[in-house]
Coordinates of C-alpha atoms in Angstrom, one line a residue:
Chain J
M1 CA 43.9 56.1 -85.7
N2 CA 47.0 54.0 -86.4
T3 CA 49.8 53.5 -83.8
R4 CA 52.1 56.1 -85.3
N5 CA 49.4 58.8 -85.3
R6 CA 48.4 57.8 -81.8
I7 CA 52.0 58.3 -80.6
L8 CA 52.2 61.7 -82.4
D9 CA 48.9 62.8 -80.9
A10 CA 50.0 61.9 -77.4
A11 CA 53.4 63.6 -77.9
A12 CA 51.8 66.9 -79.0
Q13 CA 49.3 66.8 -76.1
L14 CA 52.0 66.1 -73.6
L15 CA 54.2 68.8 -74.9
A16 CA 51.3 71.3 -74.8
E17 CA 50.4 70.5 -71.2
E18 CA 53.7 69.8 -69.6
G19 CA 56.4 71.5 -71.6
W20 CA 59.7 70.2 -73.0
S21 CA 61.4 69.2 -69.8
A22 CA 58.6 66.9 -68.6
A23 CA 57.9 65.5 -72.1
S24 CA 59.7 62.1 -72.0
V25 CA 59.4 59.2 -74.5
S26 CA 58.1 56.9 -71.7
E27 CA 55.3 59.3 -70.8
V28 CA 54.4 59.5 -74.5
A29 CA 54.3 55.7 -74.7
K30 CA 52.1 55.6 -71.5
R31 CA 49.6 58.2 -72.9
A32 CA 49.5 56.5 -76.3
G33 CA 48.9 53.1 -74.6
V34 CA 51.9 51.5 -76.3
T35 CA 55.3 50.3 -75.1
R36 CA 58.4 52.4 -75.1
G37 CA 59.8 50.0 -77.7
A38 CA 56.9 50.8 -80.0
V39 CA 57.7 54.5 -79.8
Q40 CA 61.4 53.8 -80.5
H41 CA 60.4 51.6 -83.5
H42 CA 58.8 54.6 -85.1
F43 CA 61.1 57.4 -84.0
T44 CA 64.8 57.2 -83.5
D45 CA 65.1 59.8 -80.8
R46 CA 63.2 62.2 -78.6
E47 CA 64.0 65.3 -80.7
G48 CA 62.7 63.6 -83.8
L49 CA 59.6 62.3 -82.1
F50 CA 58.5 65.8 -80.9
T51 CA 59.5 67.6 -84.1
V52 CA 57.5 65.1 -86.2
A53 CA 54.6 65.5 -83.7
I54 CA 54.5 69.2 -84.3
E55 CA 54.8 68.7 -88.0
Y56 CA 51.8 66.5 -87.7
V57 CA 49.9 69.2 -85.7
L58 CA 50.7 71.7 -88.4
E59 CA 49.7 69.3 -91.2
N60 CA 46.4 68.8 -89.5
R61 CA 46.0 72.5 -89.2
V62 CA 46.2 72.9 -93.0
A63 CA 43.9 69.9 -93.6
E64 CA 41.4 71.3 -91.1
F65 CA 41.6 74.7 -92.7
H66 CA 40.7 73.3 -96.2
D67 CA 38.0 71.2 -94.6
Q68 CA 36.3 74.2 -92.7
A69 CA 36.7 76.3 -95.9
K70 CA 34.0 74.2 -97.6
G71 CA 31.5 75.9 -95.4
F72 CA 32.8 79.4 -96.0
P73 CA 30.6 81.9 -98.1
A74 CA 31.9 82.6 -101.6
G75 CA 31.2 86.4 -101.5
P76 CA 31.0 88.9 -98.6
G77 CA 32.1 87.4 -95.3
R78 CA 34.5 85.0 -96.9
T79 CA 37.6 86.9 -95.8
L80 CA 36.4 87.2 -92.2
A81 CA 35.7 83.5 -92.1
V82 CA 39.2 82.7 -93.4
V83 CA 40.8 85.2 -91.0
R84 CA 38.9 83.9 -88.0
T85 CA 39.8 80.3 -88.7
V86 CA 43.5 81.2 -88.9
V87 CA 43.4 83.2 -85.7
E88 CA 41.5 80.4 -83.8
Q89 CA 43.9 77.8 -85.1
H90 CA 46.7 79.7 -83.3
Q91 CA 44.9 79.4 -79.9
G92 CA 44.6 76.5 -77.5
A93 CA 46.5 73.2 -77.3
S94 CA 47.9 73.1 -80.8
F95 CA 49.5 76.6 -80.4
A96 CA 50.7 75.6 -76.9
A97 CA 52.5 72.5 -78.3
T98 CA 54.2 74.5 -81.1
L99 CA 55.2 77.2 -78.7
Q100 CA 56.7 74.7 -76.3
L101 CA 58.7 73.1 -79.1
C102 CA 59.9 76.5 -80.2
V103 CA 61.0 77.5 -76.7
A104 CA 62.8 74.1 -76.3
A105 CA 64.5 74.5 -79.7
H106 CA 65.9 77.8 -78.6
G107 CA 67.7 76.2 -75.7
E108 CA 68.8 72.9 -77.4
P109 CA 71.3 73.1 -80.2
A110 CA 70.5 69.6 -81.4
L111 CA 66.8 70.5 -81.8
R112 CA 67.0 74.0 -83.2
P113 CA 67.9 73.4 -86.9
R114 CA 65.4 70.6 -87.2
V115 CA 62.6 72.7 -85.8
A116 CA 63.6 75.7 -87.8
A117 CA 63.5 73.7 -91.1
M118 CA 60.2 72.1 -90.2
E119 CA 58.6 75.4 -89.2
A120 CA 59.8 77.1 -92.5
E121 CA 58.4 74.2 -94.6
M122 CA 55.1 74.2 -92.7
G123 CA 54.9 78.0 -92.7
A124 CA 55.1 78.1 -96.5
K125 CA 52.4 75.4 -96.8
Y126 CA 50.1 77.3 -94.5
Y127 CA 50.8 80.6 -96.3
W128 CA 49.8 79.1 -99.7
A129 CA 46.7 77.4 -98.3
L130 CA 45.6 80.8 -96.9
I131 CA 46.4 82.6 -100.2
E132 CA 44.3 80.0 -102.1
L133 CA 41.3 80.3 -99.8
L134 CA 41.5 84.1 -99.9
R135 CA 41.8 84.0 -103.7
L136 CA 44.7 86.4 -103.7
D137 CA 47.8 86.7 -105.8
G138 CA 50.4 85.3 -103.4
S139 CA 53.3 86.3 -105.6
D140 CA 52.4 90.0 -105.4
P141 CA 54.9 91.6 -102.9
K142 CA 52.2 93.7 -101.2
V143 CA 49.9 90.7 -100.8
R144 CA 52.7 88.6 -99.5
T145 CA 54.0 91.0 -96.8
T146 CA 50.4 91.8 -95.7
V147 CA 49.5 88.2 -95.3
Q148 CA 52.8 87.5 -93.6
A149 CA 52.1 90.4 -91.2
F150 CA 48.7 88.8 -90.6
L151 CA 50.2 85.4 -89.8
D152 CA 52.7 87.0 -87.4
S153 CA 49.8 88.8 -85.8
A154 CA 47.9 85.4 -85.4
R155 CA 51.0 84.1 -83.6
G156 CA 51.1 87.1 -81.4
L157 CA 47.4 86.7 -80.6
G158 CA 48.3 83.1 -79.7
L159 CA 50.9 84.3 -77.2
A160 CA 48.4 86.8 -75.7
G161 CA 45.7 84.1 -75.4
F162 CA 48.3 81.8 -73.7
I163 CA 48.2 83.4 -70.3
G164 CA 44.9 85.2 -70.2
D165 CA 41.5 85.5 -71.7
D166 CA 42.0 87.8 -74.6
S167 CA 38.9 86.8 -76.7
R168 CA 37.2 90.2 -76.9
R169 CA 40.3 92.0 -78.1
R170 CA 41.1 89.1 -80.4
E171 CA 37.7 89.4 -82.1
R172 CA 38.2 93.1 -82.8
V173 CA 41.7 92.6 -84.2
T174 CA 40.3 89.7 -86.3
R175 CA 37.6 92.0 -87.8
R176 CA 40.2 94.7 -88.5
W177 CA 42.4 92.1 -90.3
A178 CA 39.5 91.1 -92.5
E179 CA 39.1 94.7 -93.6
M180 CA 42.8 95.2 -94.2
I181 CA 43.0 92.0 -96.3
D182 CA 39.9 93.0 -98.3
E183 CA 41.6 96.3 -99.1
L184 CA 44.2 94.4 -101.0
S185 CA 41.8 93.4 -103.7
A186 CA 39.7 96.6 -103.6
Chain B
M1 CA 73.2 100.4 -61.0
N2 CA 71.8 99.8 -57.5
T3 CA 71.5 96.4 -56.0
R4 CA 67.8 95.9 -56.7
N5 CA 68.3 96.7 -60.4
R6 CA 71.4 94.5 -60.6
I7 CA 69.3 91.6 -59.2
L8 CA 66.5 92.3 -61.7
D9 CA 68.9 92.5 -64.6
A10 CA 70.5 89.2 -63.6
A11 CA 67.1 87.6 -63.2
A12 CA 65.9 88.7 -66.7
Q13 CA 69.2 87.5 -68.3
L14 CA 69.1 84.2 -66.6
L15 CA 65.5 83.6 -67.6
A16 CA 66.2 84.5 -71.2
E17 CA 69.2 82.1 -71.4
E18 CA 68.1 79.2 -69.3
G19 CA 64.3 79.2 -69.1
W20 CA 62.1 79.0 -66.0
S21 CA 63.1 75.5 -64.7
A22 CA 66.8 76.5 -64.4
A23 CA 66.1 80.0 -63.1
S24 CA 66.7 79.7 -59.4
V25 CA 67.0 82.5 -56.8
S26 CA 70.6 81.3 -55.9
E27 CA 71.7 81.5 -59.5
V28 CA 70.3 85.0 -59.7
A29 CA 72.2 86.0 -56.6
K30 CA 75.4 84.4 -58.0
R31 CA 75.1 86.3 -61.3
A32 CA 74.2 89.6 -59.6
G33 CA 77.2 89.2 -57.2
V34 CA 75.1 89.4 -54.1
T35 CA 74.0 86.9 -51.4
R36 CA 70.8 84.8 -51.5
G37 CA 69.7 86.8 -48.5
A38 CA 70.1 90.1 -50.3
V39 CA 67.8 88.8 -53.1
Q40 CA 65.3 87.7 -50.4
H41 CA 65.5 91.0 -48.7
H42 CA 64.2 92.7 -51.9
F43 CA 61.8 90.0 -53.2
T44 CA 59.6 87.8 -51.1
D45 CA 59.4 84.8 -53.5
R46 CA 60.8 83.4 -56.8
E47 CA 57.6 84.2 -58.7
G48 CA 57.6 87.8 -57.5
L49 CA 61.3 88.2 -58.4
F50 CA 60.9 87.1 -62.0
T51 CA 57.6 88.9 -62.5
V52 CA 59.2 92.1 -61.3
A53 CA 62.3 91.4 -63.5
I54 CA 60.1 91.2 -66.6
E55 CA 58.2 94.3 -65.6
Y56 CA 61.6 96.0 -65.3
V57 CA 62.5 94.8 -68.8
L58 CA 59.2 96.1 -70.2
E59 CA 59.6 99.5 -68.3
N60 CA 63.1 99.8 -69.9
R61 CA 61.6 99.1 -73.3
V62 CA 59.3 102.0 -73.0
A63 CA 62.1 104.3 -71.7
E64 CA 64.4 103.2 -74.5
F65 CA 61.6 103.8 -77.0
H66 CA 61.1 107.4 -75.8
D67 CA 64.9 107.9 -75.8
Q68 CA 65.5 106.6 -79.3
A69 CA 62.5 108.6 -80.6
K70 CA 64.4 111.8 -79.9
G71 CA 66.5 111.0 -83.1
F72 CA 63.5 110.1 -85.3
P73 CA 62.6 112.4 -88.2
A74 CA 59.5 114.6 -87.7
G75 CA 58.1 114.1 -91.2
P76 CA 58.4 111.3 -93.8
G77 CA 60.2 108.3 -92.4
R78 CA 59.0 108.8 -88.9
T79 CA 56.5 106.0 -88.9
L80 CA 59.1 103.6 -90.3
A81 CA 61.5 104.6 -87.6
V82 CA 58.9 104.0 -84.9
V83 CA 57.7 100.7 -86.4
R84 CA 61.2 99.4 -86.7
T85 CA 62.1 100.3 -83.1
V86 CA 59.0 98.3 -81.9
V87 CA 59.8 95.3 -84.0
E88 CA 63.5 95.3 -82.9
Q89 CA 62.4 95.6 -79.3
H90 CA 60.6 92.3 -79.7
Q91 CA 63.8 90.5 -80.7
G92 CA 66.7 89.1 -78.7
A93 CA 67.2 88.7 -75.0
S94 CA 64.4 90.9 -73.7
F95 CA 61.8 89.1 -75.9
A96 CA 63.3 85.7 -74.8
A97 CA 62.9 86.6 -71.2
T98 CA 59.3 87.8 -71.5
L99 CA 58.5 84.7 -73.6
Q100 CA 60.0 82.3 -71.0
L101 CA 58.0 84.0 -68.2
C102 CA 54.9 83.7 -70.3
V103 CA 55.5 80.0 -70.9
A104 CA 56.2 79.4 -67.3
A105 CA 53.1 81.3 -66.2
H106 CA 51.0 79.0 -68.5
G107 CA 52.1 76.0 -66.5
E108 CA 52.2 77.5 -63.0
P109 CA 48.8 78.5 -61.4
A110 CA 50.6 80.6 -58.8
L111 CA 52.4 82.7 -61.4
R112 CA 49.7 83.1 -64.1
P113 CA 47.4 85.8 -62.7
R114 CA 50.4 87.9 -61.6
V115 CA 52.1 87.7 -65.0
A116 CA 48.7 88.3 -66.8
A117 CA 48.1 91.5 -64.7
M118 CA 51.6 92.8 -65.2
E119 CA 51.5 92.1 -69.0
A120 CA 48.2 93.9 -69.3
E121 CA 49.4 96.9 -67.5
M122 CA 52.7 97.1 -69.4
G123 CA 51.0 96.4 -72.7
A124 CA 48.8 99.4 -72.2
K125 CA 51.8 101.6 -71.3
Y126 CA 53.6 100.5 -74.4
Y127 CA 50.5 101.0 -76.6
W128 CA 50.1 104.6 -75.4
A129 CA 53.8 105.3 -75.9
L130 CA 53.5 104.1 -79.4
I131 CA 50.4 106.1 -80.1
E132 CA 52.1 109.2 -78.8
L133 CA 55.2 108.7 -81.0
L134 CA 53.1 108.0 -84.1
R135 CA 50.9 111.1 -83.3
L136 CA 47.7 109.1 -83.8
D137 CA 44.4 109.2 -82.1
G138 CA 44.6 106.2 -79.8
S139 CA 40.9 106.3 -78.9
D140 CA 39.8 105.9 -82.5
P141 CA 38.6 102.3 -82.8
K142 CA 40.2 101.8 -86.3
V143 CA 43.6 103.2 -85.0
R144 CA 43.4 101.1 -81.9
T145 CA 42.8 97.8 -83.6
T146 CA 45.3 98.4 -86.3
V147 CA 48.0 99.4 -83.8
Q148 CA 47.1 96.3 -81.7
A149 CA 47.3 94.1 -84.8
F150 CA 50.8 95.6 -85.3
L151 CA 51.8 94.9 -81.7
D152 CA 50.6 91.3 -82.1
S153 CA 52.6 91.1 -85.3
A154 CA 55.7 92.3 -83.5
R155 CA 55.3 89.6 -81.0
G156 CA 54.8 87.0 -83.8
L157 CA 58.0 88.3 -85.4
G158 CA 59.7 87.8 -82.1
L159 CA 58.6 84.2 -82.0
A160 CA 59.8 83.7 -85.6
G161 CA 63.2 85.3 -84.8
F162 CA 63.5 83.1 -81.8
I163 CA 64.5 79.9 -83.6
G164 CA 66.0 81.1 -86.8
D165 CA 67.3 84.1 -88.7
D166 CA 64.2 85.8 -90.0
S167 CA 65.8 89.3 -90.5
R168 CA 65.1 89.7 -94.3
R169 CA 61.5 88.8 -94.0
R170 CA 61.2 90.9 -90.9
E171 CA 62.4 94.0 -92.7
R172 CA 59.8 93.5 -95.5
V173 CA 57.0 93.1 -93.0
T174 CA 58.3 96.1 -91.0
R175 CA 58.1 98.3 -94.2
R176 CA 54.6 97.1 -95.0
W177 CA 53.5 97.9 -91.4
A178 CA 54.8 101.5 -91.8
E179 CA 52.7 101.8 -95.0
M180 CA 49.6 100.4 -93.3
I181 CA 49.9 102.7 -90.3
D182 CA 50.5 105.7 -92.6
E183 CA 47.3 104.9 -94.4
L184 CA 45.5 105.5 -91.1
S185 CA 46.2 109.2 -91.2
A186 CA 46.0 109.5 -95.0

């Protein structure tokens, strides 16, 4: 991993674990094993560093999605495999990091427009990756709103899993989503 | 409003606006117009105060829901009215306050089990209020998982609306949810 990605990785992990108020540039440098100057060489300010770190997390999510999809069945079971991957990608450290940035952005006027723009761009990328893997017509209004409802639901499941073990309920909702999405092409 | 509710109201508002790290007992007392001692008379510790404040927010949400439902149509349009109310109840200050507590609970071992227990209890109350207003069979597994998926989606829409104006997309997803829920009893 190159220095820039090592910094981004450390920043996302730190944000996930400690939240925005504890996430300083010096702590990122320490975790990445580089100097503070090295971080500042790559990123002009703290807001930019963490926004790019989450963009990096979300880019990785899309890449990982395409990667895992190589092992998905072509016929029955494909939708469930896709849906489950999306739901699980909204759990754990990467969800925690994006959530912490979102909460920080709410309270910091300097951060908010940057995070909103990055989220909108990455949200669209993720939507189209999902549409492609589900082999649906993403420009059909019914498909679009259903898949968006599913993505909102995945975020909601992320929140629910954030403070307690919600895995059994999550599995039931995941299976129901696979059915609802399959009904779109029935 | 009695003193206890005035304190809870001030606590929820403060949490929504400033987040956990800035939400002190003295600031709550100041906003509620009472002494710090008065707050301590009602609540033994800071964690308890804010957990009860969010429980109060969520109780009010259920009460408000029943209240608004008196004006809902009995026939066509009822589902959309119910769905829209749920979605809008997951926007704005009350969503911000619950989200801030959830994020705080993630990082504070002393807070986490209390918040998880309170959320589970209030989540069940809200679910059954929704089932009753939709006139559905809440013990049917398909109904249960669909309505849970909807509630997760409402939380996800809350997150999306937290950093940007998402109202147009939210309205489309809301309408789609009314269709999906109506299909349950078709």
